[in-house]
Coordinates of C-alpha atoms in Angstrom, one line a residue:
M6 CA -19.7 -34.2 -41.1
A7 CA -20.5 -31.7 -43.8
G8 CA -23.1 -29.1 -42.9
P9 CA -26.4 -28.5 -44.6
A10 CA -25.3 -25.0 -45.7
P11 CA -21.8 -24.2 -47.6
G12 CA -19.2 -23.5 -45.1
T13 CA -21.0 -24.5 -42.0
I14 CA -19.3 -27.4 -39.9
V15 CA -21.9 -29.3 -38.0
L16 CA -20.2 -31.1 -35.1
R17 CA -21.8 -34.0 -33.2
G18 CA -20.9 -36.2 -30.1
D19 CA -18.4 -34.9 -27.6
V20 CA -15.8 -32.1 -28.4
N21 CA -13.3 -32.6 -25.8
L22 CA -9.7 -33.5 -24.9
A23 CA -10.3 -37.1 -26.1
S24 CA -11.5 -36.3 -29.3
L25 CA -9.2 -33.3 -29.9
A26 CA -7.1 -34.9 -32.7
S27 CA -10.0 -36.0 -34.7
T28 CA -11.9 -32.8 -34.3
R29 CA -9.0 -31.0 -35.3
A30 CA -8.6 -33.1 -38.5
I31 CA -12.3 -32.4 -39.2
L32 CA -12.2 -28.5 -38.9
G33 CA -8.6 -27.9 -40.4
C34 CA -9.1 -24.3 -39.4
E35 CA -8.5 -23.5 -43.2
G36 CA -10.6 -22.7 -46.0
T37 CA -14.0 -20.9 -46.1
I38 CA -15.4 -22.0 -42.8
K39 CA -18.4 -19.7 -42.2
A40 CA -19.9 -21.3 -39.0
F41 CA -19.8 -23.9 -36.4
D42 CA -23.1 -25.7 -35.6
L43 CA -22.9 -27.1 -32.0
S44 CA -26.5 -28.3 -31.8
G45 CA -25.3 -31.9 -31.9
V46 CA -22.6 -31.4 -29.3
G47 CA -23.0 -33.3 -26.1
V48 CA -20.0 -32.4 -24.1
L49 CA -17.8 -29.2 -24.7
D50 CA -14.6 -29.1 -22.4
T51 CA -12.0 -26.3 -22.3
A52 CA -9.6 -28.2 -24.9
G53 CA -12.6 -28.1 -27.3
A54 CA -13.4 -24.7 -26.6
W55 CA -9.7 -23.7 -27.1
L56 CA -9.7 -25.6 -30.5
L57 CA -12.8 -23.7 -31.7
A58 CA -11.6 -20.3 -30.4
S59 CA -8.2 -21.0 -32.1
C60 CA -10.1 -21.6 -35.4
R61 CA -12.1 -18.2 -34.9
N62 CA -8.9 -16.3 -34.0
A63 CA -7.3 -17.5 -37.2
A64 CA -10.1 -16.6 -39.2
A65 CA -10.0 -13.2 -37.6
L66 CA -6.5 -12.8 -38.7
R67 CA -7.5 -13.4 -42.3
G68 CA -10.3 -11.0 -42.1
E69 CA -12.9 -13.6 -41.7
T70 CA -15.8 -14.3 -39.3
I71 CA -16.8 -17.7 -37.9
A72 CA -20.2 -17.6 -36.2
V73 CA -21.3 -20.2 -33.5
I74 CA -24.7 -21.5 -33.7
G75 CA -26.8 -24.2 -31.8
A76 CA -24.6 -23.7 -28.6
S77 CA -26.3 -24.0 -25.2
P78 CA -25.8 -21.2 -22.7
A79 CA -23.2 -23.0 -20.9
Q80 CA -21.3 -23.8 -24.1
T81 CA -21.6 -20.2 -25.2
L82 CA -20.2 -19.0 -21.7
L83 CA -17.2 -21.5 -22.0
L84 CA -16.3 -20.3 -25.5
K85 CA -16.7 -16.7 -24.3
T86 CA -14.3 -17.3 -21.2
V87 CA -11.8 -19.1 -23.2
T88 CA -11.7 -16.5 -25.9
D89 CA -11.2 -13.7 -23.5
A90 CA -8.4 -15.7 -21.8
M91 CA -6.7 -16.1 -25.1
A92 CA -7.0 -12.3 -25.7
D93 CA -5.4 -11.4 -22.5
A94 CA -2.7 -13.7 -22.9
V95 CA -2.0 -12.2 -26.2
K96 CA -2.0 -8.8 -24.8
V97 CA 0.3 -9.7 -21.9
H98 CA 3.0 -11.3 -24.2
Q99 CA 2.8 -8.8 -27.2
P100 CA 6.1 -7.1 -27.6
R101 CA 6.1 -3.4 -27.2
G102 CA 7.6 -1.0 -30.0
L103 CA 10.5 1.0 -29.2
H104 CA 9.0 3.9 -31.0
H105 CA 6.3 4.2 -28.3
A106 CA 8.9 4.4 -25.4
M107 CA 8.1 8.2 -25.0
G108 CA 4.6 7.8 -25.2
D109 CA 4.5 4.8 -22.8
G110 CA 6.5 7.0 -20.3
L111 CA 3.9 9.9 -20.4
V112 CA 1.2 7.3 -20.0
G113 CA 2.9 5.8 -17.0
L114 CA 3.5 9.3 -15.4
G115 CA -0.2 10.2 -15.9
E116 CA -1.3 7.0 -14.3
A117 CA 1.0 7.3 -11.5
V118 CA -0.3 11.0 -10.9
S119 CA -3.8 9.8 -11.4
K120 CA -3.3 7.0 -8.7
K121 CA -1.6 9.5 -6.3
V122 CA -4.5 12.0 -6.6
S123 CA -7.1 9.1 -6.1
S124 CA -5.2 7.9 -3.0
I125 CA -4.9 11.4 -1.4
A126 CA -8.9 11.7 -2.2
E127 CA -9.6 8.4 -0.7
S128 CA -7.5 9.3 2.3
L129 CA -9.4 12.7 3.0
G130 CA -12.7 10.9 2.3
F131 CA -11.6 8.3 5.1
L132 CA -10.5 11.1 7.5
G133 CA -13.8 12.7 7.0
L134 CA -15.6 9.5 8.0
V135 CA -13.7 9.2 11.2
M136 CA -14.3 12.9 12.1
A137 CA -17.9 12.2 11.3
Q138 CA -17.9 9.1 13.8
F139 CA -15.9 11.0 16.4
G140 CA -18.6 13.7 16.3
W141 CA -21.3 11.3 16.7
T142 CA -19.6 9.6 19.7
V143 CA -19.2 13.0 21.3
L144 CA -23.1 13.6 21.0
H145 CA -23.8 10.1 22.1
P146 CA -20.8 9.0 24.4
S147 CA -22.4 5.5 25.3
R148 CA -21.5 4.5 21.7
L149 CA -17.8 4.7 22.6
R150 CA -16.0 1.2 23.2
L151 CA -14.1 1.7 26.3
T152 CA -12.7 -1.9 26.5
A153 CA -11.4 -1.5 23.1
L154 CA -10.1 2.0 23.7
V155 CA -8.2 0.8 26.9
H156 CA -7.0 -2.2 25.1
H157 CA -5.3 -0.1 22.3
M158 CA -4.0 2.5 24.8
H159 CA -2.1 -0.3 26.3
L160 CA -0.8 -1.9 23.1
A161 CA 0.0 1.4 21.2
G162 CA 1.0 3.6 24.2
L163 CA 2.2 1.8 27.4
N164 CA 3.9 -1.1 25.5
A165 CA 5.8 1.7 23.6
V166 CA 7.3 3.4 26.9
P167 CA 10.7 1.5 27.1
I168 CA 11.8 2.1 23.7
V169 CA 10.6 5.8 23.8
V170 CA 12.9 6.2 27.0
L171 CA 15.7 4.6 25.3
M172 CA 15.4 6.7 22.2
G173 CA 15.0 10.0 24.2
F174 CA 17.9 9.1 26.4
L175 CA 20.2 8.1 23.5
I176 CA 19.2 11.2 21.7
G177 CA 20.0 13.4 24.5
I178 CA 23.6 11.9 25.0
V179 CA 24.2 12.5 21.1
L180 CA 23.0 16.2 21.2
S181 CA 24.9 16.9 24.3
F182 CA 28.2 15.2 23.0
Q183 CA 28.1 16.9 19.5
G184 CA 26.9 20.3 21.0
A185 CA 29.8 20.3 23.5
S186 CA 32.3 19.3 20.7
Q187 CA 31.3 22.2 18.6
L188 CA 30.8 25.0 21.4
K189 CA 34.0 24.2 23.1
Q190 CA 35.8 26.1 20.1
F191 CA 34.0 29.2 21.2
G192 CA 34.2 28.9 24.9
A193 CA 30.4 28.7 25.2
E194 CA 30.1 25.0 26.7
V195 CA 27.4 26.3 29.1
Y196 CA 25.0 27.0 26.3
V197 CA 24.8 23.2 25.5
V198 CA 22.1 23.2 28.0
D199 CA 19.9 25.5 25.9
L200 CA 20.8 23.4 22.8
I201 CA 19.5 20.2 24.5
A202 CA 16.5 21.9 25.9
I203 CA 15.1 23.5 23.1
S204 CA 16.1 20.8 20.6
I205 CA 14.5 18.1 22.4
L206 CA 11.4 20.0 23.9
R207 CA 10.6 21.8 20.8
E208 CA 11.1 19.2 17.9
L209 CA 13.3 16.1 18.4
G210 CA 11.3 14.5 21.4
I211 CA 7.7 14.6 19.8
L212 CA 9.0 14.0 16.2
L213 CA 11.0 10.9 17.0
T214 CA 8.5 9.6 19.1
A215 CA 5.8 9.9 16.6
V216 CA 8.4 8.2 14.2
I217 CA 8.8 5.5 16.5
V218 CA 4.8 5.1 17.1
A219 CA 4.2 5.1 13.3
G220 CA 6.7 2.2 12.8
R221 CA 5.0 0.2 15.6
S222 CA 1.3 1.3 15.7
A223 CA 0.7 2.1 11.9
S224 CA 2.1 -1.1 10.8
A225 CA 0.0 -3.1 13.6
F226 CA -3.3 -1.3 12.7
T227 CA -2.9 -2.2 9.0
A228 CA -1.9 -5.8 9.7
T229 CA -4.8 -6.4 12.2
I230 CA -7.5 -4.6 10.1
G231 CA -5.9 -6.3 6.8
S232 CA -6.2 -9.8 8.3
M233 CA -9.7 -9.1 9.3
K234 CA -10.5 -7.8 5.7
M235 CA -8.9 -11.0 4.3
R236 CA -11.0 -13.3 6.5
E237 CA -14.0 -11.3 5.4
E238 CA -14.7 -10.2 9.2
I239 CA -15.2 -6.6 8.1
D240 CA -18.0 -7.7 5.6
A241 CA -19.6 -9.8 8.2
M242 CA -19.6 -6.7 10.5
R243 CA -21.5 -4.7 7.8
V244 CA -24.0 -7.5 7.3
L245 CA -24.8 -7.4 11.1
G246 CA -25.5 -3.8 10.9
L247 CA -22.2 -2.8 12.7
D248 CA -19.9 0.1 11.6
P249 CA -16.4 -0.7 11.1
I250 CA -15.1 2.7 11.5
E251 CA -16.9 2.9 15.0
L252 CA -15.7 -0.6 16.2
L253 CA -12.2 -0.6 14.7
V254 CA -11.0 2.7 13.6
L255 CA -12.2 5.3 16.1
P256 CA -10.8 3.6 19.3
R257 CA -7.4 3.1 17.8
V258 CA -7.1 6.9 16.6
L259 CA -8.3 8.1 20.1
A260 CA -5.8 5.7 22.0
L261 CA -2.9 7.4 20.1
V262 CA -4.5 10.9 20.4
I263 CA -4.6 10.3 24.2
L264 CA -1.3 8.7 24.6
L265 CA 1.0 10.4 22.1
P266 CA 1.4 13.4 24.1
L267 CA 2.3 11.4 27.2
L268 CA 4.9 9.6 25.4
G269 CA 6.3 12.7 24.1
F270 CA 6.7 14.0 27.4
I271 CA 8.3 10.9 28.5
A272 CA 10.8 11.2 25.6
D273 CA 11.3 14.8 26.6
M274 CA 12.3 14.1 30.0
A275 CA 14.5 11.1 29.1
G276 CA 16.2 13.3 26.5
L277 CA 16.9 16.0 29.2
V278 CA 18.2 13.3 31.5
G279 CA 20.7 12.0 28.9
G280 CA 21.8 15.2 28.0
A281 CA 22.3 16.4 31.6
L282 CA 24.3 13.1 32.1
M283 CA 26.6 13.7 29.2
A284 CA 27.1 17.3 29.8
W285 CA 28.1 16.5 33.4
I286 CA 30.7 13.9 32.2
E287 CA 31.9 15.8 29.1
L288 CA 31.9 19.4 30.4
G289 CA 31.7 19.2 34.1
I290 CA 28.4 21.0 34.2
S291 CA 26.8 19.8 37.6
P292 CA 23.1 19.0 37.8
G293 CA 22.7 22.3 39.9
M294 CA 24.4 24.3 37.2
L295 CA 22.4 22.7 34.5
R296 CA 18.9 23.3 36.5
T297 CA 19.6 27.0 36.8
Q298 CA 20.7 27.4 33.3
L299 CA 17.6 25.3 32.1
L300 CA 15.2 27.5 34.3
N301 CA 16.7 30.9 33.3
N302 CA 17.0 30.4 29.6
T303 CA 14.3 27.9 28.5
D304 CA 10.7 28.7 28.5
V305 CA 7.9 26.3 29.2
S306 CA 6.4 27.3 25.9
H307 CA 9.0 25.2 24.0
L308 CA 7.6 22.1 25.8
L309 CA 3.8 23.1 25.1
I310 CA 4.6 23.8 21.4
G311 CA 6.2 20.2 21.1
L312 CA 3.4 18.6 22.7
A313 CA 0.8 20.6 20.8
K314 CA 1.8 18.7 17.6
A315 CA 1.2 15.2 19.2
P316 CA -2.5 15.1 18.7
V317 CA -2.2 16.0 15.0
F318 CA 0.6 13.4 14.6
A319 CA -1.6 10.8 16.4
V320 CA -4.5 11.4 14.0
I321 CA -2.2 10.9 10.9
I322 CA -0.7 7.7 12.3
G323 CA -3.9 6.2 13.3
V324 CA -5.8 7.2 10.2
V325 CA -3.1 6.1 7.7
G326 CA -2.7 2.7 9.3
C327 CA -6.3 2.0 9.6
H328 CA -7.0 3.4 6.1
Q329 CA -4.3 1.1 4.5
G330 CA -5.8 -1.8 6.4
M331 CA -9.2 -1.2 4.8
Q332 CA -7.5 -1.3 1.4
V333 CA -6.1 -4.8 1.7
K334 CA -7.4 -7.3 -0.8
G335 CA -7.9 -11.1 -0.4
D336 CA -4.1 -12.1 -0.4
T337 CA -1.1 -11.8 1.6
E338 CA 0.9 -10.1 -0.8
S339 CA -1.5 -7.3 -0.7
L340 CA -1.4 -7.3 3.2
G341 CA 2.4 -7.0 3.1
N342 CA 2.4 -4.2 0.5
R343 CA -0.3 -2.2 2.3
T344 CA 1.7 -2.8 5.6
S345 CA 4.8 -1.3 4.3
R346 CA 3.0 1.5 2.7
S347 CA 1.4 2.4 5.8
V348 CA 4.6 2.9 7.8
V349 CA 6.2 4.7 5.0
A350 CA 3.2 7.1 4.5
A351 CA 2.8 7.8 8.2
I352 CA 6.4 8.7 8.7
F353 CA 6.5 10.8 5.7
L354 CA 3.4 12.6 6.5
V355 CA 4.5 13.2 10.0
I356 CA 7.8 15.0 8.8
V357 CA 5.9 17.0 6.4
V358 CA 3.4 18.3 9.0
D359 CA 6.2 18.6 11.5
A360 CA 8.0 20.9 9.0
M361 CA 4.7 22.9 8.4
F362 CA 4.4 23.6 12.0
S363 CA 8.1 24.8 12.2
I364 CA 7.4 27.3 9.4
F365 CA 4.0 28.4 10.8
F366 CA 5.6 29.0 14.4
A367 CA 8.5 30.9 12.8
V368 CA 6.3 33.1 10.7
W369 CA 4.1 34.0 13.7
G370 CA 7.2 34.3 16.0
I371 CA 6.0 31.8 18.5

């Protein structure tokens, strides 16, 4: 199959897996091949494209170029796809030199920082979308999905009451027991009531409630919305002119904002009951004595300060869970990663914001 021009290989017939051996013998991939003429080729499959691409890559390593002429658009696209795939495979398996270790570390650090900054910016943008939709809903109350709101209040709030009560009760017992053990050394056992009340009402009650809700609700929000994203239901909503923020995100966030203060109050009461029970058993402080000490030395401002954090925690948990769900790609691995990430991010942000609240209240003497 000598070509009309020197260095041009004219191929005819089918260049496929069946004719691979004979085509390889004709090409040889050595010498001064200038071009492949595919004008007479009927069928070109992946195996034939791989052979041609291999010859072109071998020539490129020698500093030569082999042109392809007479190829149909489909054959040109197949050759390009196979060539790109071979180039990607070479990049993946290419060994990395040890002398680039420090540079690679800096590149990795830069990429990680860039991704974190980009993720924070995306989260703030998503929060802005939710706030804008909330403002629109306030101006047009008929847009609020009451059925979805009540449904999510039941799932995220009421279903969490048993675990919140148990958590608060046990935390009260632990604080009372540990406080009694330490205060006995100074003969100040009666102040265990103040320790329990201030610790639970001001910090631990709402903080641990938010952590539990973050573990339950943030993961549930991410899994639900992520599954819808995988099934392309959210894309279908947009095609129908429906806003996913209004339908999926806002009811979930509002449900948490409404019910997290209630859950925090329940946890506070359960913690006080647990602490009072252990103080009665361990120190002999009767319920009457505890009530008197509680009313005399503990102000209601501690309860209000604790509950004031609840709406902020609720917004953080709801926005993080929904935003991670919106970031899910089309595979289950992405869904699992985003679900885990939503729980970790929500709990971390809740603790950070609680620390900021504590510093703020301490600076202002509240």
